[in-house]
C-alpha cells in the first residue's frame, strides 16, 4: 500500500548519518576540496557508522544487516549533503562489497570480504567508467577475452575512486557483444601484471577524493576472479543500484545548496529588506524545493523497485538523469542567489555546483 | 515503510474508471469540444447512475471526514487521473458536489454536510459549484467585495462572481447549490470572508453569462450575479464568528484538498498526450532506449523521456500530497508543490506532444491539440502557478503572507 513515510529504523539511520554529516563531514569539506586530502581520522569515524561492514554477512565478519536500496538512498543523500567527495571516499569499498554480496559466489566472498569487514577502513573500489564522451555501460570498450582457463582484460577505465589505495579492484568489461548481458566483472589484485594506475586525476569537482585512470594492458586473470563464477552476474541490477545511489547523492548535494541559499536569502538585505522577500528570489527557492522533492521521490520509487527484486533499469535511469539535472539547476541557482558571493570560494555553493556537474557524467561512482 | 505499489483492489477499481474514460468519454470528446455549451446528457446519466450504484459521489471528489477508505484522497486522485485521461472537460461536467461539495465538506459542520451533500447520493443528477473569483479579484481572493449582510434570520448576499465551474448546472439546471464566498465584515479583511450555501433557483441569484474558453469546453464556466439574494442563516458554513485567521482558513483548507485533485487532472491530460506519442513512436518503429549513455540518445528520445519523467515526478508529488491528507497531516506545502509542478509539467508535456507530432499534432483530426488546450487550465485554476510558488516559498522560508507577497 502506498506509503511515503520512512520506517522507524530508517528514521534512526537517517538521524545518525545526518548528525555525522553535519558535525564531522561538512566542517571538513572545504579543506578537503582545496587540499585533496580527507583526514584519516574522519574516514575512521565514518567507517564506524558501518557503511561498509553493515551489509557484509556475519560469516565474513560484518553485521549482516538486511540490505535495502531505499535505506541506502537515504544514507547516500545525507552523506552527500555533508560533502560529496568525502561520501564517495567513505563508500568506495561498497563498490566491491555490494557486487560481491549480490553475485560474488562463496570463494570470491571468502577471499575479499573479511578484510573489508575489519574495524579499520580498508580501501576497495570498482572500475566502470571509461574516458569517452559517450561512455555507455551497454557498450564498453574494455573487453574480457577468454584464453583457456583465463581471461585477458584490456582497455582504459577512469574516475575510479581510491584505486591506488585499494588492494582489490572490481573491473567491469564487455564479454564481447553489446548489451548489459554481455558485461562481466572481475575482482583483481592491485598488483596484477599489466594493470597500470595513473597519477591522481584532476577533475573539476570531487577534488577531495582521489580518483584514478586505470589502463589494463592485457591483464591475465584466473577465471576464479570472475564475478558470479560460470553463471556470471546480473549487471543490469548492479548498474541500477549504482544509478540510484548517484541519484540519491545528487539529491543530497542539491539539498545542501538549497538550504544554504535559503538561509542566506533570509539574512542578506537589499533595498532595506531580506532578498528572500522578493519574488524573484523566493520563486527560485520554491522551484528548487519542488525539484529536490520530486527528485527524491523518483529515487525512492526506483529504490523501492529494487527492494522488490526488480532490475529497475528504466526507473533508476530516470531517477539518475532527473536528479543529476535537478542538482545542477539547484546548485546553479544557489550560486545565483548568493550573487557575487556565490562565486567566491569562501562560500560552499561554487563547490557544490562543480560537484553537481559530475552526476550526469560519472557512472559507477557509488552504489546502494 | 516507503511503498509506491497500489493495492490490487485499487488497481481493479482504476481499470473500471479507465474503461469509463475510454468508452464513455473519448468517443464524445471532440464533439463536446466543438459544440461548446451543449449538454452531454447521456454521459451525465451514465456517470450519475454508476456513482449511485457504487454508493460514491458521482464526481469522485473528496469529502473529508466521510471517508470509507483510509486512502480516500489518494484514491480520488487516482480515479481523477483516469477520468481526465478520458477528457478533462467532460470530467469537470460530471454531476456531483464538485468544488461546492468540497467546500461544504471542508468548512461545514457534520449536520451541514449531511443536509447539503445528501442530495448527491439520491434522485436526479445534481451539481454543486463554488463561487469565489470576482471580476476584480482572482488570485487575491482576500479582496472579495461580495457582501453578506445579516437581516433577521437570513443573510442577504450582493455581488458578482465569475469563473464558476458548473455554475449554470448548479444554480439553474439542477437541484444543486452554489457555495458563495462573501464578506460579512469588510473591516475584518480575510477573517470576515465566509462561505454560504445558496440553493438552486434562489431568487436574486442569476447566471448572466457562460464563458467561451480555450479548452475544457464541455464544462460550463458561469458568471453569477447576486442581487439581494436571501439565504437562511444556517446556510453559512461553519461558524459566523469573525475571528483572526478564521474565515480565510476555510478557503485554504478547501484548497489543500482540491489542489492535489487538480494536479491529478493535469496528470491525466498529460498521460493522454504521452500515451499518444508513445503509440505513435511505436507505430513508426522509433525506439526509446533506456539505460544507454545520454550522449547517444536522439533528440526525440530525450524529449520523450523528459515528458515521461516530468509526468512521473508530478504524479509522485501529487500522491504524496493526497496521502498526507489521508494520514491527517498538514499538506499545505506539499499540495502547492504538486499543483505547481503538475500544472507546469503537463502544460509543457502537451505542448511538446503537439510539436513532436508535427501536423498530426496540430490537426483537429486528433485529440492532441485539444489536450494541449485543456491542459493549460490546470496551471491557472485552483491557484495559478505563481500563487502556488508563493505558497511554497512562504512555507519553506517560514514567512507570513504579510512578509512575502
XYZ file of C-alpha atoms in Angstrom:
773
model
C 0.000 0.000 0.000
C 1.175 3.499 -0.817
C 3.289 4.955 1.953
C 5.590 7.953 1.963
C 6.911 7.519 5.482
C 10.232 6.006 6.471
C 10.031 3.193 8.983
C 11.474 3.662 12.467
C 14.793 2.010 11.646
C 15.229 4.197 8.600
C 14.433 7.299 10.606
C 17.038 6.360 13.165
C 19.615 5.637 10.469
C 18.877 8.929 8.802
C 19.237 10.825 12.066
C 22.530 9.162 12.847
C 24.034 9.739 9.414
C 22.653 13.276 9.227
C 24.275 14.130 12.543
C 27.597 12.722 11.366
C 27.312 14.648 8.107
C 26.588 17.906 9.910
C 29.110 17.552 12.701
C 32.009 15.763 11.021
C 31.761 15.835 7.240
C 30.544 19.335 6.482
C 33.235 21.135 8.531
C 35.940 19.185 6.662
C 34.506 19.646 3.173
C 36.181 22.840 2.026
C 39.631 21.868 3.282
C 39.327 18.505 1.514
C 38.348 20.261 -1.703
C 41.283 22.640 -1.522
C 43.942 20.209 -0.338
C 42.716 16.991 -1.890
C 43.178 15.288 1.437
C 40.483 13.752 3.625
C 41.739 13.391 7.202
C 42.232 9.700 8.119
C 40.540 10.318 11.491
C 37.407 11.397 9.674
C 37.493 8.305 7.487
C 37.952 6.147 10.569
C 34.978 7.752 12.295
C 32.859 7.414 9.180
C 33.766 3.773 8.946
C 32.381 3.289 12.460
C 28.913 4.051 11.088
C 29.053 0.637 9.455
C 28.711 1.991 5.932
C 30.826 -0.841 4.568
C 30.588 -3.512 7.226
C 26.856 -3.267 7.695
C 25.889 -5.295 4.670
C 28.701 -7.851 4.896
C 27.323 -11.182 6.181
C 28.219 -12.121 9.723
C 30.045 -15.165 8.442
C 32.615 -12.826 6.939
C 32.842 -10.567 9.959
C 30.188 -7.999 9.038
C 26.919 -7.090 10.711
C 24.728 -8.908 8.225
C 22.217 -6.061 8.083
C 19.255 -6.542 5.789
C 20.045 -4.703 2.559
C 17.616 -2.120 1.247
C 18.085 0.246 -1.657
C 15.656 2.703 -0.059
C 17.664 2.772 3.161
C 20.839 3.045 1.084
C 19.407 6.012 -0.792
C 18.590 7.744 2.487
C 22.151 7.222 3.742
C 23.651 8.449 0.438
C 21.569 11.610 0.457
C 22.679 12.522 3.967
C 26.356 11.767 3.372
C 26.404 13.738 0.121
C 24.618 16.580 1.890
C 27.696 16.712 4.097
C 30.160 16.503 1.220
C 30.161 14.540 -1.989
C 33.892 13.835 -2.147
C 34.061 12.572 1.427
C 30.925 10.495 0.844
C 32.438 8.868 -2.242
C 35.622 8.106 -0.303
C 33.789 6.533 2.631
C 31.561 4.487 0.355
C 34.149 3.369 -2.196
C 34.615 -0.121 -0.680
C 30.908 -0.757 -1.239
C 31.630 -0.673 -4.963
C 33.263 -4.029 -4.381
C 31.203 -5.238 -1.428
C 27.741 -4.899 -2.970
C 28.526 -6.838 -6.175
C 30.349 -9.462 -4.140
C 27.315 -9.966 -1.903
C 24.886 -9.962 -4.814
C 26.796 -12.064 -7.294
C 30.190 -12.962 -5.916
C 29.934 -16.628 -5.131
C 31.401 -18.113 -1.967
C 35.076 -18.376 -2.966
C 35.336 -14.710 -4.004
C 33.387 -13.583 -0.960
C 35.593 -15.693 1.309
C 38.688 -14.119 -0.125
C 37.740 -10.438 -0.325
C 35.004 -9.672 2.177
C 36.706 -10.418 5.543
C 39.438 -7.764 5.097
C 36.774 -5.156 4.378
C 34.784 -6.086 7.490
C 37.567 -5.013 9.837
C 37.465 -2.189 12.350
C 39.775 -0.100 10.183
C 38.709 1.393 6.886
C 40.243 -0.642 4.067
C 40.068 0.828 0.599
C 38.468 -1.108 -2.232
C 36.826 0.004 -5.426
C 35.317 -0.784 -8.786
C 36.132 0.476 -12.276
C 33.202 1.099 -14.579
C 33.538 4.465 -16.312
C 35.651 4.942 -19.413
C 37.237 8.152 -20.687
C 34.904 8.747 -23.624
C 32.190 11.366 -24.095
C 29.624 8.735 -24.999
C 30.591 6.108 -22.469
C 27.848 3.532 -22.434
C 27.794 0.682 -19.937
C 25.989 -1.402 -22.523
C 28.857 -0.963 -24.979
C 32.082 -0.916 -23.019
C 35.353 -0.692 -24.842
C 37.150 -2.562 -22.085
C 36.922 -6.212 -23.072
C 37.470 -9.559 -21.418
C 38.835 -12.185 -23.790
C 38.726 -15.819 -22.831
C 42.031 -17.629 -23.212
C 41.896 -21.195 -21.966
C 41.203 -21.125 -18.227
C 41.997 -17.437 -18.039
C 40.505 -14.132 -19.069
C 42.554 -11.350 -20.591
C 41.408 -7.812 -19.824
C 42.274 -4.821 -21.948
C 41.022 -1.269 -22.044
C 41.034 2.014 -20.127
C 38.908 2.949 -17.112
C 38.619 6.328 -15.466
C 37.188 8.101 -12.412
C 37.982 5.092 -10.247
C 37.941 6.216 -6.613
C 40.777 5.075 -4.349
C 42.260 2.761 -6.990
C 45.831 3.411 -5.874
C 44.982 2.704 -2.232
C 42.908 -0.419 -2.902
C 44.249 -3.913 -2.706
C 41.245 -5.295 -4.550
C 39.526 -3.785 -7.558
C 36.425 -4.885 -9.434
C 36.804 -4.302 -13.153
C 33.789 -4.317 -15.447
C 34.392 -5.376 -19.024
C 32.442 -6.464 -22.025
C 32.461 -10.165 -22.736
C 32.300 -9.385 -26.441
C 28.875 -8.446 -27.720
C 26.842 -5.306 -26.904
C 24.199 -5.165 -24.222
C 24.038 -5.431 -20.453
C 24.021 -9.234 -20.503
C 27.479 -9.272 -22.032
C 29.032 -7.371 -19.130
C 31.445 -9.287 -16.935
C 33.065 -8.375 -13.637
C 36.488 -9.460 -12.399
C 37.960 -8.926 -8.977
C 41.666 -8.352 -9.398
C 44.501 -7.508 -7.086
C 46.299 -4.198 -7.167
C 49.497 -5.982 -8.247
C 48.055 -7.753 -11.276
C 50.639 -7.635 -14.088
C 49.600 -5.301 -16.866
C 47.468 -3.098 -14.570
C 48.678 0.455 -14.724
C 47.275 3.124 -12.420
C 47.681 6.741 -13.429
C 48.701 9.553 -11.143
C 45.700 11.030 -9.412
C 43.140 12.538 -11.793
C 42.486 16.238 -11.738
C 38.808 16.978 -12.161
C 36.526 19.973 -11.930
C 34.847 18.733 -8.782
C 35.082 15.840 -6.344
C 38.532 17.116 -5.589
C 38.709 15.749 -2.079
C 38.553 12.136 -3.146
C 41.411 10.529 -5.067
C 40.300 9.094 -8.395
C 42.468 7.402 -10.980
C 42.601 6.201 -14.535
C 43.311 2.508 -14.988
C 44.964 1.035 -18.042
C 44.596 -2.679 -18.494
C 47.348 -3.936 -20.783
C 46.256 -7.500 -21.441
C 45.845 -8.285 -17.767
C 45.618 -12.028 -17.414
C 43.264 -13.112 -14.636
C 42.237 -16.529 -13.448
C 38.619 -17.494 -14.128
C 38.094 -17.738 -10.366
C 38.217 -13.937 -10.347
C 35.054 -13.788 -12.438
C 32.112 -12.339 -10.566
C 29.304 -14.870 -10.316
C 31.509 -17.734 -11.469
C 30.202 -19.602 -14.520
C 26.713 -18.108 -14.184
C 28.005 -14.546 -14.469
C 26.291 -11.552 -12.935
C 23.115 -9.525 -13.195
C 24.809 -6.366 -14.384
C 21.546 -4.519 -15.031
C 20.692 -4.700 -11.377
C 24.162 -3.632 -10.245
C 24.013 -0.692 -12.620
C 20.574 0.283 -11.340
C 21.829 0.140 -7.760
C 24.663 2.406 -8.726
C 22.391 4.853 -10.506
C 20.017 5.016 -7.564
C 22.987 5.778 -5.311
C 24.249 8.537 -7.586
C 20.764 9.986 -7.866
C 20.379 9.968 -4.080
C 23.714 11.752 -3.738
C 22.594 14.320 -6.280
C 19.557 14.989 -4.093
C 21.852 15.442 -1.101
C 24.078 17.958 -2.866
C 21.064 19.836 -4.192
C 19.516 19.986 -0.730
C 22.724 21.315 0.767
C 22.813 24.116 -1.791
C 19.119 24.877 -1.421
C 19.313 25.164 2.363
C 22.378 27.371 2.187
C 20.806 29.697 -0.374
C 17.532 29.797 1.567
C 19.266 30.782 4.804
C 21.439 33.319 3.011
C 18.426 34.893 1.316
C 16.706 35.341 4.673
C 19.748 37.143 6.089
C 21.045 39.157 3.156
C 19.386 42.518 2.755
C 18.950 44.597 -0.372
C 16.843 47.738 -0.664
C 16.317 47.502 3.074
C 14.672 44.077 3.150
C 15.833 40.446 3.069
C 16.211 39.365 -0.565
C 14.039 36.326 0.198
C 11.069 38.684 0.467
C 11.492 39.491 -3.227
C 9.503 37.221 -5.530
C 12.408 36.869 -7.956
C 14.401 35.120 -5.235
C 11.507 33.474 -3.392
C 10.239 31.784 -6.565
C 13.703 30.445 -7.379
C 13.871 28.929 -3.914
C 10.369 27.481 -4.252
C 11.257 25.812 -7.528
C 14.464 24.462 -6.049
C 12.492 22.906 -3.176
C 9.994 21.338 -5.574
C 12.691 19.856 -7.797
C 14.524 18.388 -4.819
C 11.377 16.686 -3.525
C 10.479 15.449 -6.993
C 13.955 14.018 -7.489
C 13.917 12.333 -4.093
C 10.570 10.675 -4.793
C 11.872 9.379 -8.122
C 14.915 7.989 -6.311
C 12.788 6.298 -3.680
C 10.444 4.892 -6.296
C 13.347 3.332 -8.198
C 14.898 2.080 -4.950
C 11.606 0.537 -3.825
C 11.511 -1.424 -7.066
C 14.993 -2.753 -6.425
C 13.884 -3.766 -2.944
C 11.034 -5.734 -4.502
C 13.567 -7.652 -6.557
C 13.101 -5.873 -9.877
C 16.013 -4.734 -12.035
C 14.658 -1.198 -12.156
C 16.638 -0.296 -15.272
C 14.228 2.303 -16.572
C 13.323 3.749 -13.181
C 16.883 4.124 -11.938
C 17.887 5.679 -15.258
C 15.022 8.144 -14.957
C 15.925 8.931 -11.365
C 19.614 9.406 -12.147
C 19.001 11.667 -15.138
C 16.359 13.698 -13.344
C 18.309 14.077 -10.111
C 21.502 14.954 -11.987
C 19.702 17.752 -13.802
C 17.955 18.900 -10.637
C 21.251 19.019 -8.758
C 22.847 21.102 -11.472
C 19.926 23.518 -11.685
C 19.593 23.849 -7.924
C 23.304 24.388 -7.258
C 23.494 26.886 -10.094
C 20.519 28.741 -8.641
C 22.172 28.688 -5.243
C 25.234 30.409 -6.688
C 22.883 32.872 -8.365
C 21.008 33.639 -5.144
C 24.290 34.456 -3.446
C 25.317 36.581 -6.415
C 28.972 37.613 -6.376
C 29.392 35.951 -3.012
C 28.336 32.668 -4.544
C 31.276 32.871 -6.893
C 33.754 33.315 -4.066
C 35.303 30.197 -2.561
C 34.546 31.467 0.917
C 31.048 30.098 0.437
C 30.486 26.414 -0.420
C 27.936 26.865 -3.198
C 30.515 27.120 -6.002
C 31.963 23.803 -4.815
C 28.526 22.220 -4.861
C 27.978 23.466 -8.405
C 31.266 21.900 -9.505
C 30.393 18.669 -7.726
C 26.855 18.590 -9.118
C 28.073 18.767 -12.703
C 29.594 15.322 -12.177
C 26.348 13.432 -11.691
C 25.369 13.359 -15.340
C 28.922 12.495 -16.339
C 30.011 9.831 -13.901
C 28.740 6.267 -13.814
C 29.582 3.761 -11.156
C 30.821 6.193 -8.536
C 28.800 4.693 -5.710
C 26.234 2.008 -5.004
C 23.440 1.471 -2.517
C 7.757 1.866 5.096
C 8.184 3.566 1.767
C 5.936 1.898 -0.791
C 4.666 3.005 -4.186
C 2.581 -0.020 -5.034
C -1.172 0.265 -5.330
C -3.330 -2.372 -3.722
C -4.946 -4.902 -6.084
C -8.482 -3.707 -5.359
C -7.441 -0.139 -6.154
C -5.890 -1.313 -9.405
C -9.131 -3.092 -10.279
C -11.168 -0.024 -9.460
C -8.921 2.049 -11.700
C -9.473 -0.353 -14.568
C -13.168 0.418 -14.247
C -12.547 4.150 -14.364
C -10.243 3.652 -17.315
C -12.926 1.722 -19.134
C -15.420 4.514 -18.490
C -12.882 7.048 -19.771
C -12.155 5.045 -22.897
C -15.727 4.068 -23.725
C -17.879 6.904 -22.435
C -15.601 9.934 -22.725
C -13.143 9.531 -25.588
C -15.819 8.861 -28.232
C -17.639 12.133 -27.447
C -14.552 14.133 -26.584
C -14.253 16.005 -29.867
C -17.976 16.545 -30.213
C -18.382 18.419 -26.934
C -15.225 20.378 -27.536
C -16.591 21.639 -30.833
C -20.162 22.093 -29.610
C -19.398 24.250 -26.602
C -22.322 24.826 -24.186
C -24.232 21.760 -25.353
C -25.062 19.155 -22.744
C -23.721 15.580 -22.790
C -26.886 14.308 -21.078
C -26.416 10.613 -21.867
C -22.899 10.714 -20.445
C -24.084 12.505 -17.320
C -26.872 9.979 -16.778
C -24.428 7.109 -17.156
C -21.953 8.594 -14.693
C -24.673 9.518 -12.222
C -26.196 6.040 -12.325
C -22.789 4.434 -11.950
C -21.980 6.572 -8.933
C -25.341 5.852 -7.294
C -24.721 2.137 -7.726
C -21.270 2.497 -6.250
C -22.574 4.499 -3.352
C -19.870 7.004 -4.209
C -20.361 10.646 -5.086
C -20.560 10.917 -8.861
C -17.575 13.156 -9.295
C -15.301 11.140 -7.014
C -14.350 14.300 -5.215
C -13.317 14.234 -1.587
C -15.401 14.655 1.479
C -13.145 14.875 4.461
C -14.487 13.112 7.481
C -16.832 10.918 5.470
C -14.068 8.631 4.352
C -14.791 4.974 3.935
C -11.338 4.081 2.762
C -8.186 5.046 4.581
C -6.601 6.480 1.454
C -9.662 8.254 0.179
C -7.956 11.361 -1.133
C -5.237 9.367 -2.820
C -7.773 7.049 -4.426
C -9.689 10.086 -5.599
C -6.571 11.422 -7.296
C -6.034 8.080 -8.984
C -9.552 7.904 -10.375
C -9.458 11.574 -11.412
C -6.289 10.866 -13.390
C -8.083 8.078 -15.243
C -11.170 10.155 -15.990
C -9.113 13.128 -17.175
C -7.105 10.794 -19.340
C -10.531 10.344 -20.948
C -11.492 14.026 -21.111
C -10.845 16.803 -18.598
C -13.740 18.968 -19.765
C -16.240 16.143 -19.541
C -14.816 15.176 -16.169
C -15.486 18.656 -14.836
C -19.039 18.458 -16.130
C -19.873 15.222 -14.281
C -22.772 15.723 -11.870
C -21.836 15.779 -8.196
C -20.785 18.071 -5.404
C -17.790 19.461 -7.219
C -15.875 22.265 -5.566
C -19.055 23.355 -3.805
C -19.280 19.925 -2.223
C -15.622 20.105 -1.266
C -16.216 23.450 0.417
C -19.144 22.072 2.403
C -17.028 19.092 3.409
C -14.112 21.277 4.490
C -15.948 24.147 6.165
C -19.348 22.767 7.156
C -20.472 21.137 10.373
C -21.434 17.458 10.410
C -25.081 18.456 10.283
C -24.492 20.760 7.322
C -22.541 18.088 5.460
C -25.425 15.672 5.821
C -28.050 18.297 4.944
C -26.313 19.668 1.841
C -24.446 16.669 0.484
C -27.151 14.043 0.852
C -28.693 15.053 -2.490
C -25.663 13.764 -4.371
C -26.469 10.258 -3.250
C -30.055 10.131 -4.492
C -32.543 11.160 -7.164
C -31.705 13.005 -10.366
C -28.251 14.302 -11.375
C -27.269 17.435 -9.475
C -24.319 19.772 -9.396
C -22.519 21.736 -6.705
C -20.390 24.749 -7.591
C -18.098 27.199 -5.843
C -18.122 30.945 -6.450
C -15.084 32.771 -5.160
C -13.433 34.686 -8.010
C -14.790 38.138 -8.886
C -14.273 40.407 -11.891
C -11.897 42.485 -9.781
C -10.108 39.763 -7.842
C -8.815 36.337 -8.734
C -5.677 35.142 -7.012
C -6.152 37.840 -4.380
C -9.232 36.148 -3.025
C -8.991 38.053 0.245
C -10.043 41.149 -1.694
C -13.547 39.796 -2.227
C -16.166 42.541 -2.448
C -19.290 40.404 -2.437
C -21.073 41.095 0.817
C -23.356 39.150 3.101
C -25.439 41.237 5.439
C -27.488 39.850 8.286
C -31.194 40.574 8.150
C -33.201 38.741 10.785
C -32.710 35.019 10.345
C -31.313 35.475 6.826
C -28.152 36.602 5.113
C -28.516 38.945 2.149
C -25.849 38.469 -0.494
C -24.826 41.100 -3.048
C -22.047 40.903 -5.611
C -20.802 39.386 -8.858
C -18.888 36.118 -9.185
C -17.076 34.801 -12.252
C -15.276 31.623 -13.387
C -17.706 29.459 -11.511
C -17.252 25.865 -12.722
C -20.589 24.087 -13.299
C -22.236 27.270 -12.032
C -25.090 27.145 -14.500
C -25.851 23.491 -13.803
C -25.724 24.091 -10.040
C -27.706 27.320 -9.957
C -30.314 26.887 -12.649
C -30.318 23.491 -14.280
C -30.480 21.047 -11.396
C -31.413 20.823 -7.734
C -27.882 21.741 -6.723
C -26.287 24.640 -4.905
C -23.567 27.242 -5.180
C -21.162 27.926 -2.323
C -20.547 31.665 -2.389
C -17.682 33.296 -0.531
C -18.680 36.693 0.760
C -17.506 39.085 3.426
C -19.615 39.683 6.494
C -17.273 42.416 7.694
C -15.142 44.419 5.254
C -13.078 45.858 8.115
C -12.069 42.376 9.264
C -10.321 41.536 5.965
C -9.722 37.830 5.454
C -11.301 36.848 8.749
C -14.609 38.300 7.579
C -14.865 36.079 4.493
C -17.391 33.292 4.907
C -18.883 30.547 2.707
C -22.652 30.474 2.129
C -24.673 27.743 0.504
C -27.101 29.254 -1.985
C -29.683 26.754 -3.131
C -30.605 26.381 -6.813
C -33.164 28.821 -8.115
C -32.869 31.084 -5.078
C -34.382 34.459 -6.043
C -31.686 37.071 -6.562
C -29.137 34.589 -7.986
C -28.810 34.890 -11.776
C -26.408 33.295 -14.241
C -25.711 36.174 -16.621
C -23.053 34.627 -18.815
C -21.360 31.341 -19.697
C -17.765 31.800 -20.884
C -16.238 30.717 -24.210
C -12.895 29.118 -23.438
C -9.577 27.887 -24.858
C -10.241 24.363 -23.592
C -12.288 22.234 -21.165
C -15.234 23.406 -23.242
C -17.550 20.630 -22.075
C -17.545 22.264 -18.660
C -19.657 25.359 -18.099
C -17.958 28.358 -16.543
C -20.510 30.820 -15.272
C -20.745 34.439 -14.259
C -23.302 34.724 -11.471
C -24.833 37.912 -10.135
C -26.250 38.038 -6.600
C -28.705 40.804 -6.061
C -30.331 40.962 -2.623
C -30.139 37.203 -2.608
C -31.530 35.949 0.708
C -30.347 32.693 2.254
C -31.293 31.221 5.659
C -28.845 31.919 8.472
C -27.890 28.279 8.845
C -26.582 28.255 5.263
C -23.415 29.908 6.479
C -20.907 27.044 6.622
C -19.194 26.639 9.973
C -19.174 29.494 12.446
C -20.415 33.031 11.806
C -17.990 34.369 14.357
C -15.378 36.670 12.845
C -12.014 35.795 14.287
C -8.450 36.235 13.163
C -7.422 33.582 10.644
C -10.951 32.265 10.832
C -12.805 32.611 7.566
C -9.974 32.531 5.102
C -8.520 29.457 6.720
C -11.565 27.574 5.486
C -10.823 28.615 1.918
C -7.296 27.386 2.388
C -8.468 24.097 3.904
C -10.546 23.586 0.772
C -7.564 24.246 -1.451
C -5.330 21.820 0.443
C -7.774 19.083 -0.504
C -8.557 20.201 -4.050
C -5.084 21.138 -5.288
C -3.863 17.534 -5.401
C -7.011 16.721 -7.378
C -6.346 19.455 -9.901
C -2.774 18.170 -10.114
C -4.217 14.706 -10.802
C -6.442 16.195 -13.507
C -3.392 17.692 -15.156
C -1.589 14.378 -14.937
C -4.494 12.602 -16.630
C -4.360 15.012 -19.573
C -0.573 14.750 -19.730
C -0.763 10.988 -19.735
C -3.233 11.042 -22.600
C -0.733 13.023 -24.676
C 2.197 10.895 -23.569
C 0.368 7.659 -24.422
C -0.478 9.046 -27.833
C 3.151 9.922 -28.541
C 4.371 6.563 -27.228
C 1.991 4.680 -29.528
C 2.935 6.923 -32.413
C 6.632 6.252 -31.929
C 5.991 2.511 -31.668
C 3.914 2.502 -34.852
C 6.723 4.262 -36.644
C 9.362 1.899 -35.257
C 11.152 4.638 -33.377
C 12.771 3.110 -30.301
C 13.184 4.781 -26.921
C 16.339 3.333 -25.386
C 16.592 3.446 -21.617
C 19.870 2.906 -19.872
C 22.314 3.958 -22.572
C 24.583 6.959 -22.420
C 22.508 10.147 -22.548
C 25.016 11.364 -25.134
C 23.856 8.667 -27.530
C 20.148 9.471 -27.309
C 18.372 11.133 -30.208
C 16.636 14.461 -29.633
C 13.320 12.640 -29.965
C 14.272 10.106 -27.307
C 15.399 12.850 -24.969
C 12.187 14.791 -25.464
C 10.050 11.742 -24.884
C 11.971 10.668 -21.792
C 11.760 14.171 -20.412
C 7.977 14.230 -20.893
C 7.682 10.849 -19.256
C 9.810 11.605 -16.200
C 8.254 15.029 -15.681
C 4.827 13.408 -15.609
C 6.063 10.801 -13.152
C 7.644 13.429 -10.907
C 4.387 15.382 -10.874
C 2.433 12.225 -10.097
C 4.651 11.269 -7.166
C 4.359 14.761 -5.678
C 0.595 14.564 -6.117
C 0.308 11.166 -4.494
C 2.339 12.406 -1.567
C 0.124 15.456 -1.048
C -3.050 13.367 -1.161
C -1.590 10.661 1.040
C -0.641 13.221 3.677
C -4.214 14.463 3.780
C -5.372 10.881 4.241
C -2.929 10.475 7.115
C -4.301 13.609 8.757
C -1.043 15.509 8.152
C -0.990 19.156 7.150
C -0.240 19.174 3.423
C -0.420 22.853 2.576
C 3.175 22.963 1.304
C 3.024 19.616 -0.479
C -0.341 20.341 -2.120
C 1.031 23.531 -3.629
C 4.233 21.783 -4.675
C 2.200 19.155 -6.506
C -0.098 21.690 -8.119
C 2.726 23.959 -9.247
C 4.732 21.056 -10.635
C 1.838 19.272 -12.339
C 0.351 22.407 -13.866
C 3.615 23.452 -15.437
C 4.865 19.987 -16.368
C 1.671 18.999 -18.135
C 1.384 22.318 -19.941
C 4.860 21.665 -21.310
C 4.257 17.971 -21.980
C 1.162 18.574 -24.075
C 2.796 21.450 -25.955
C 5.802 19.229 -26.675
C 3.465 16.457 -27.855
C 1.951 18.735 -30.495
C 5.447 19.743 -31.575
C 6.794 16.192 -31.795
C 3.821 15.013 -33.854
C 4.045 17.909 -36.292
C 0.967 18.411 -38.479
C -0.623 15.335 -36.892
C -0.401 17.031 -33.526
C -1.721 20.337 -34.846
C -4.661 18.808 -36.666
C -8.130 18.748 -35.122
C -8.467 15.213 -36.511
C -6.595 14.022 -33.454
C -7.188 14.975 -29.840
C -3.604 16.027 -29.076
C -4.197 19.701 -29.856
C -7.278 19.584 -27.638
C -5.294 18.141 -24.771
C -2.815 20.975 -25.120
C -5.683 23.469 -24.837
C -7.292 21.532 -21.977
C -4.010 21.196 -20.062
C -3.409 24.907 -19.744
C -6.262 25.468 -17.303
C -4.522 23.305 -14.723
C -1.747 25.868 -14.485
C -4.344 28.550 -13.756
C -7.346 27.469 -11.722
C -7.280 26.440 -8.058
C -4.302 28.761 -7.669
C -2.110 29.797 -10.574
C 1.436 28.537 -10.964
C 2.630 31.753 -9.347
C 0.267 31.605 -6.383
C 1.365 28.069 -5.651
C 5.022 29.042 -5.890
C 4.223 31.845 -3.477
C 2.717 29.406 -1.001
C 5.675 27.055 -1.342
C 8.045 29.972 -0.851
C 6.238 31.148 2.277
C 6.321 27.682 3.778
C 9.999 26.986 3.098
C 11.026 30.462 4.221
C 8.641 30.493 7.159
C 7.199 33.825 6.035
C 3.656 35.023 6.576
C 1.611 36.401 3.702
C 2.460 39.851 5.008
C 6.201 39.184 4.870
C 6.169 37.676 1.386
C 3.602 38.826 -1.131
